[in-house]
Amino acid sequence: MKTKNNDYLEEARQNFSDRMLSQNSGPLTEEEKRQSEINLKELEEYRKKMNKEN
């Protein structure tokens, strides 16, 4: 049982590491900034919609 848990933790650690290393460490381009703002607005609208339904 302990080995299975260790395997899971190692896989999760590796997945996290892979995601972090795949991120662009440079500054955002204007297009990335614009898309980020759009995504944030859409997320906020969705959050408000979900809160109203509950």
Short mmCIF file of N, CA, C and O in Angstrom, two decimals:
data_model
loop_
_atom_site.label_atom_id
_atom_site.label_comp_id
_atom_site.label_asym_id
_atom_site.label_seq_id
_atom_site.Cartn_x
_atom_site.Cartn_y
_atom_site.Cartn_z
N MET A 1 0.82 -1.20 0.00
CA MET A 1 0.00 0.00 0.00
C MET A 1 0.86 1.25 0.00
O MET A 1 0.57 2.21 -0.66
N LYS A 2 1.96 1.21 0.76
CA LYS A 2 2.83 2.37 0.85
C LYS A 2 3.46 2.68 -0.51
O LYS A 2 3.60 3.83 -0.90
N THR A 3 3.83 1.64 -1.26
CA THR A 3 4.45 1.83 -2.56
C THR A 3 3.48 2.48 -3.54
O THR A 3 3.85 3.37 -4.29
N LYS A 4 2.23 2.06 -3.50
CA LYS A 4 1.22 2.63 -4.38
C LYS A 4 1.06 4.12 -4.11
O LYS A 4 1.00 4.93 -5.03
N ASN A 5 1.05 4.51 -2.84
CA ASN A 5 0.93 5.91 -2.46
C ASN A 5 2.16 6.69 -2.92
O ASN A 5 2.04 7.79 -3.44
N ASN A 6 3.34 6.11 -2.74
CA ASN A 6 4.56 6.78 -3.18
C ASN A 6 4.58 6.97 -4.69
O ASN A 6 5.03 7.99 -5.18
N ASP A 7 4.11 5.95 -5.43
CA ASP A 7 4.03 6.06 -6.89
C ASP A 7 3.10 7.19 -7.29
O ASP A 7 3.41 7.97 -8.19
N TYR A 8 1.96 7.29 -6.61
CA TYR A 8 1.00 8.36 -6.90
C TYR A 8 1.61 9.73 -6.63
O TYR A 8 1.50 10.65 -7.43
N LEU A 9 2.28 9.86 -5.48
CA LEU A 9 2.90 11.14 -5.13
C LEU A 9 4.00 11.52 -6.11
O LEU A 9 4.12 12.68 -6.50
N GLU A 10 4.79 10.55 -6.52
CA GLU A 10 5.86 10.82 -7.49
C GLU A 10 5.27 11.25 -8.83
O GLU A 10 5.76 12.17 -9.47
N GLU A 11 4.20 10.58 -9.25
CA GLU A 11 3.55 10.94 -10.52
C GLU A 11 2.98 12.35 -10.43
O GLU A 11 3.13 13.15 -11.35
N ALA A 12 2.34 12.68 -9.32
CA ALA A 12 1.77 14.02 -9.14
C ALA A 12 2.88 15.07 -9.13
O ALA A 12 2.75 16.13 -9.74
N ARG A 13 3.99 14.76 -8.46
CA ARG A 13 5.11 15.69 -8.41
C ARG A 13 5.68 15.91 -9.81
O ARG A 13 5.95 17.03 -10.22
N GLN A 14 5.81 14.85 -10.57
CA GLN A 14 6.36 14.95 -11.93
C GLN A 14 5.41 15.73 -12.84
O GLN A 14 5.85 16.57 -13.62
N ASN A 15 4.11 15.48 -12.72
CA ASN A 15 3.14 16.22 -13.53
C ASN A 15 3.20 17.71 -13.23
O ASN A 15 3.17 18.54 -14.13
N PHE A 16 3.29 18.04 -11.94
CA PHE A 16 3.37 19.44 -11.54
C PHE A 16 4.66 20.07 -12.09
O PHE A 16 4.65 21.16 -12.66
N SER A 17 5.77 19.36 -11.95
CA SER A 17 7.05 19.85 -12.45
C SER A 17 7.00 20.07 -13.97
O SER A 17 7.46 21.09 -14.47
N ASP A 18 6.41 19.14 -14.68
CA ASP A 18 6.29 19.28 -16.14
C ASP A 18 5.47 20.50 -16.52
O ASP A 18 5.82 21.23 -17.46
N ARG A 19 4.38 20.72 -15.79
CA ARG A 19 3.55 21.90 -16.09
C ARG A 19 4.31 23.19 -15.83
O ARG A 19 4.24 24.13 -16.61
N MET A 20 5.04 23.24 -14.74
CA MET A 20 5.80 24.45 -14.40
C MET A 20 6.89 24.72 -15.42
O MET A 20 7.11 25.84 -15.84
N LEU A 21 7.59 23.67 -15.84
CA LEU A 21 8.67 23.84 -16.80
C LEU A 21 8.15 24.20 -18.19
O LEU A 21 8.86 24.81 -18.98
N SER A 22 6.91 23.86 -18.49
CA SER A 22 6.37 24.14 -19.82
C SER A 22 5.85 25.57 -19.93
O SER A 22 5.52 26.03 -21.01
N GLN A 23 5.77 26.28 -18.81
CA GLN A 23 5.27 27.65 -18.84
C GLN A 23 6.32 28.57 -19.43
O GLN A 23 7.51 28.42 -19.20
N ASN A 24 5.87 29.57 -20.18
CA ASN A 24 6.77 30.57 -20.74
C ASN A 24 7.18 31.52 -19.63
O ASN A 24 6.34 32.16 -19.01
N SER A 25 8.46 31.61 -19.36
CA SER A 25 8.92 32.46 -18.26
C SER A 25 9.10 33.92 -18.68
O SER A 25 9.39 34.77 -17.85
N GLY A 26 8.95 34.19 -19.96
CA GLY A 26 9.12 35.56 -20.45
C GLY A 26 7.89 36.40 -20.19
O GLY A 26 6.85 35.91 -19.76
N PRO A 27 7.99 37.71 -20.44
CA PRO A 27 6.84 38.59 -20.24
C PRO A 27 5.72 38.26 -21.24
O PRO A 27 5.98 37.72 -22.33
N LEU A 28 4.50 38.57 -20.85
CA LEU A 28 3.36 38.31 -21.72
C LEU A 28 3.37 39.25 -22.92
O LEU A 28 3.72 40.42 -22.80
N THR A 29 2.94 38.72 -24.05
CA THR A 29 2.77 39.58 -25.23
C THR A 29 1.46 40.35 -25.07
O THR A 29 0.64 40.03 -24.20
N GLU A 30 1.26 41.35 -25.90
CA GLU A 30 0.02 42.13 -25.85
C GLU A 30 -1.19 41.22 -26.10
O GLU A 30 -2.22 41.37 -25.46
N GLU A 31 -1.07 40.28 -27.03
CA GLU A 31 -2.17 39.35 -27.33
C GLU A 31 -2.48 38.48 -26.11
O GLU A 31 -3.64 38.24 -25.79
N GLU A 32 -1.44 37.99 -25.43
CA GLU A 32 -1.65 37.17 -24.24
C GLU A 32 -2.31 37.98 -23.12
O GLU A 32 -3.19 37.48 -22.43
N LYS A 33 -1.92 39.23 -22.97
CA LYS A 33 -2.55 40.10 -21.96
C LYS A 33 -4.02 40.33 -22.29
O LYS A 33 -4.87 40.26 -21.42
N ARG A 34 -4.31 40.59 -23.57
CA ARG A 34 -5.69 40.82 -24.00
C ARG A 34 -6.54 39.58 -23.77
O ARG A 34 -7.63 39.65 -23.22
N GLN A 35 -6.00 38.41 -24.14
CA GLN A 35 -6.75 37.16 -23.96
C GLN A 35 -6.95 36.87 -22.48
O GLN A 35 -8.02 36.40 -22.08
N SER A 36 -5.99 37.17 -21.67
CA SER A 36 -6.10 36.96 -20.23
C SER A 36 -7.22 37.81 -19.64
O SER A 36 -8.01 37.34 -18.82
N GLU A 37 -7.30 39.06 -20.07
CA GLU A 37 -8.37 39.95 -19.60
C GLU A 37 -9.74 39.43 -20.02
O GLU A 37 -10.68 39.44 -19.22
N ILE A 38 -9.86 38.95 -21.24
CA ILE A 38 -11.12 38.38 -21.73
C ILE A 38 -11.49 37.16 -20.89
O ILE A 38 -12.63 37.02 -20.45
N ASN A 39 -10.52 36.29 -20.64
CA ASN A 39 -10.78 35.08 -19.86
C ASN A 39 -11.23 35.43 -18.45
O ASN A 39 -12.15 34.79 -17.91
N LEU A 40 -10.59 36.41 -17.83
CA LEU A 40 -10.97 36.82 -16.48
C LEU A 40 -12.39 37.37 -16.44
O LEU A 40 -13.16 37.07 -15.53
N LYS A 41 -12.76 38.16 -17.44
CA LYS A 41 -14.12 38.71 -17.50
C LYS A 41 -15.14 37.59 -17.66
O LYS A 41 -16.18 37.59 -17.00
N GLU A 42 -14.85 36.64 -18.54
CA GLU A 42 -15.77 35.51 -18.75
C GLU A 42 -15.90 34.68 -17.49
O GLU A 42 -17.00 34.23 -17.14
N LEU A 43 -14.80 34.47 -16.80
CA LEU A 43 -14.83 33.71 -15.56
C LEU A 43 -15.67 34.42 -14.51
O LEU A 43 -16.46 33.78 -13.80
N GLU A 44 -15.52 35.72 -14.39
CA GLU A 44 -16.29 36.50 -13.41
C GLU A 44 -17.78 36.46 -13.75
O GLU A 44 -18.62 36.29 -12.86
N GLU A 45 -18.13 36.57 -15.02
CA GLU A 45 -19.54 36.48 -15.43
C GLU A 45 -20.11 35.10 -15.09
O GLU A 45 -21.23 34.99 -14.62
N TYR A 46 -19.33 34.06 -15.35
CA TYR A 46 -19.77 32.70 -15.04
C TYR A 46 -19.96 32.53 -13.54
O TYR A 46 -20.94 31.95 -13.09
N ARG A 47 -19.03 33.06 -12.75
CA ARG A 47 -19.12 32.96 -11.29
C ARG A 47 -20.39 33.66 -10.79
O ARG A 47 -21.13 33.11 -9.98
N LYS A 48 -20.68 34.84 -11.31
CA LYS A 48 -21.88 35.57 -10.90
C LYS A 48 -23.13 34.78 -11.29
O LYS A 48 -24.08 34.70 -10.49
N LYS A 49 -23.13 34.20 -12.49
CA LYS A 49 -24.28 33.41 -12.94
C LYS A 49 -24.51 32.21 -12.01
O LYS A 49 -25.63 31.92 -11.62
N MET A 50 -23.43 31.52 -11.66
CA MET A 50 -23.53 30.35 -10.80
C MET A 50 -24.01 30.74 -9.39
O MET A 50 -24.81 30.03 -8.78
N ASN A 51 -23.56 31.87 -8.89
CA ASN A 51 -23.99 32.33 -7.57
C ASN A 51 -25.47 32.68 -7.55
O ASN A 51 -26.15 32.46 -6.56
N LYS A 52 -25.98 33.23 -8.65
CA LYS A 52 -27.39 33.57 -8.73
C LYS A 52 -28.27 32.33 -8.74
O LYS A 52 -29.36 32.31 -8.19
N GLU A 53 -27.78 31.26 -9.37
CA GLU A 53 -28.55 30.03 -9.49
C GLU A 53 -28.60 29.27 -8.16
O GLU A 53 -29.50 28.48 -7.95
N ASN A 54 -27.65 29.51 -7.28
CA ASN A 54 -27.62 28.78 -6.00
C ASN A 54 -28.43 29.45 -4.99
O ASN A 54 -28.76 30.21 -4.47
#
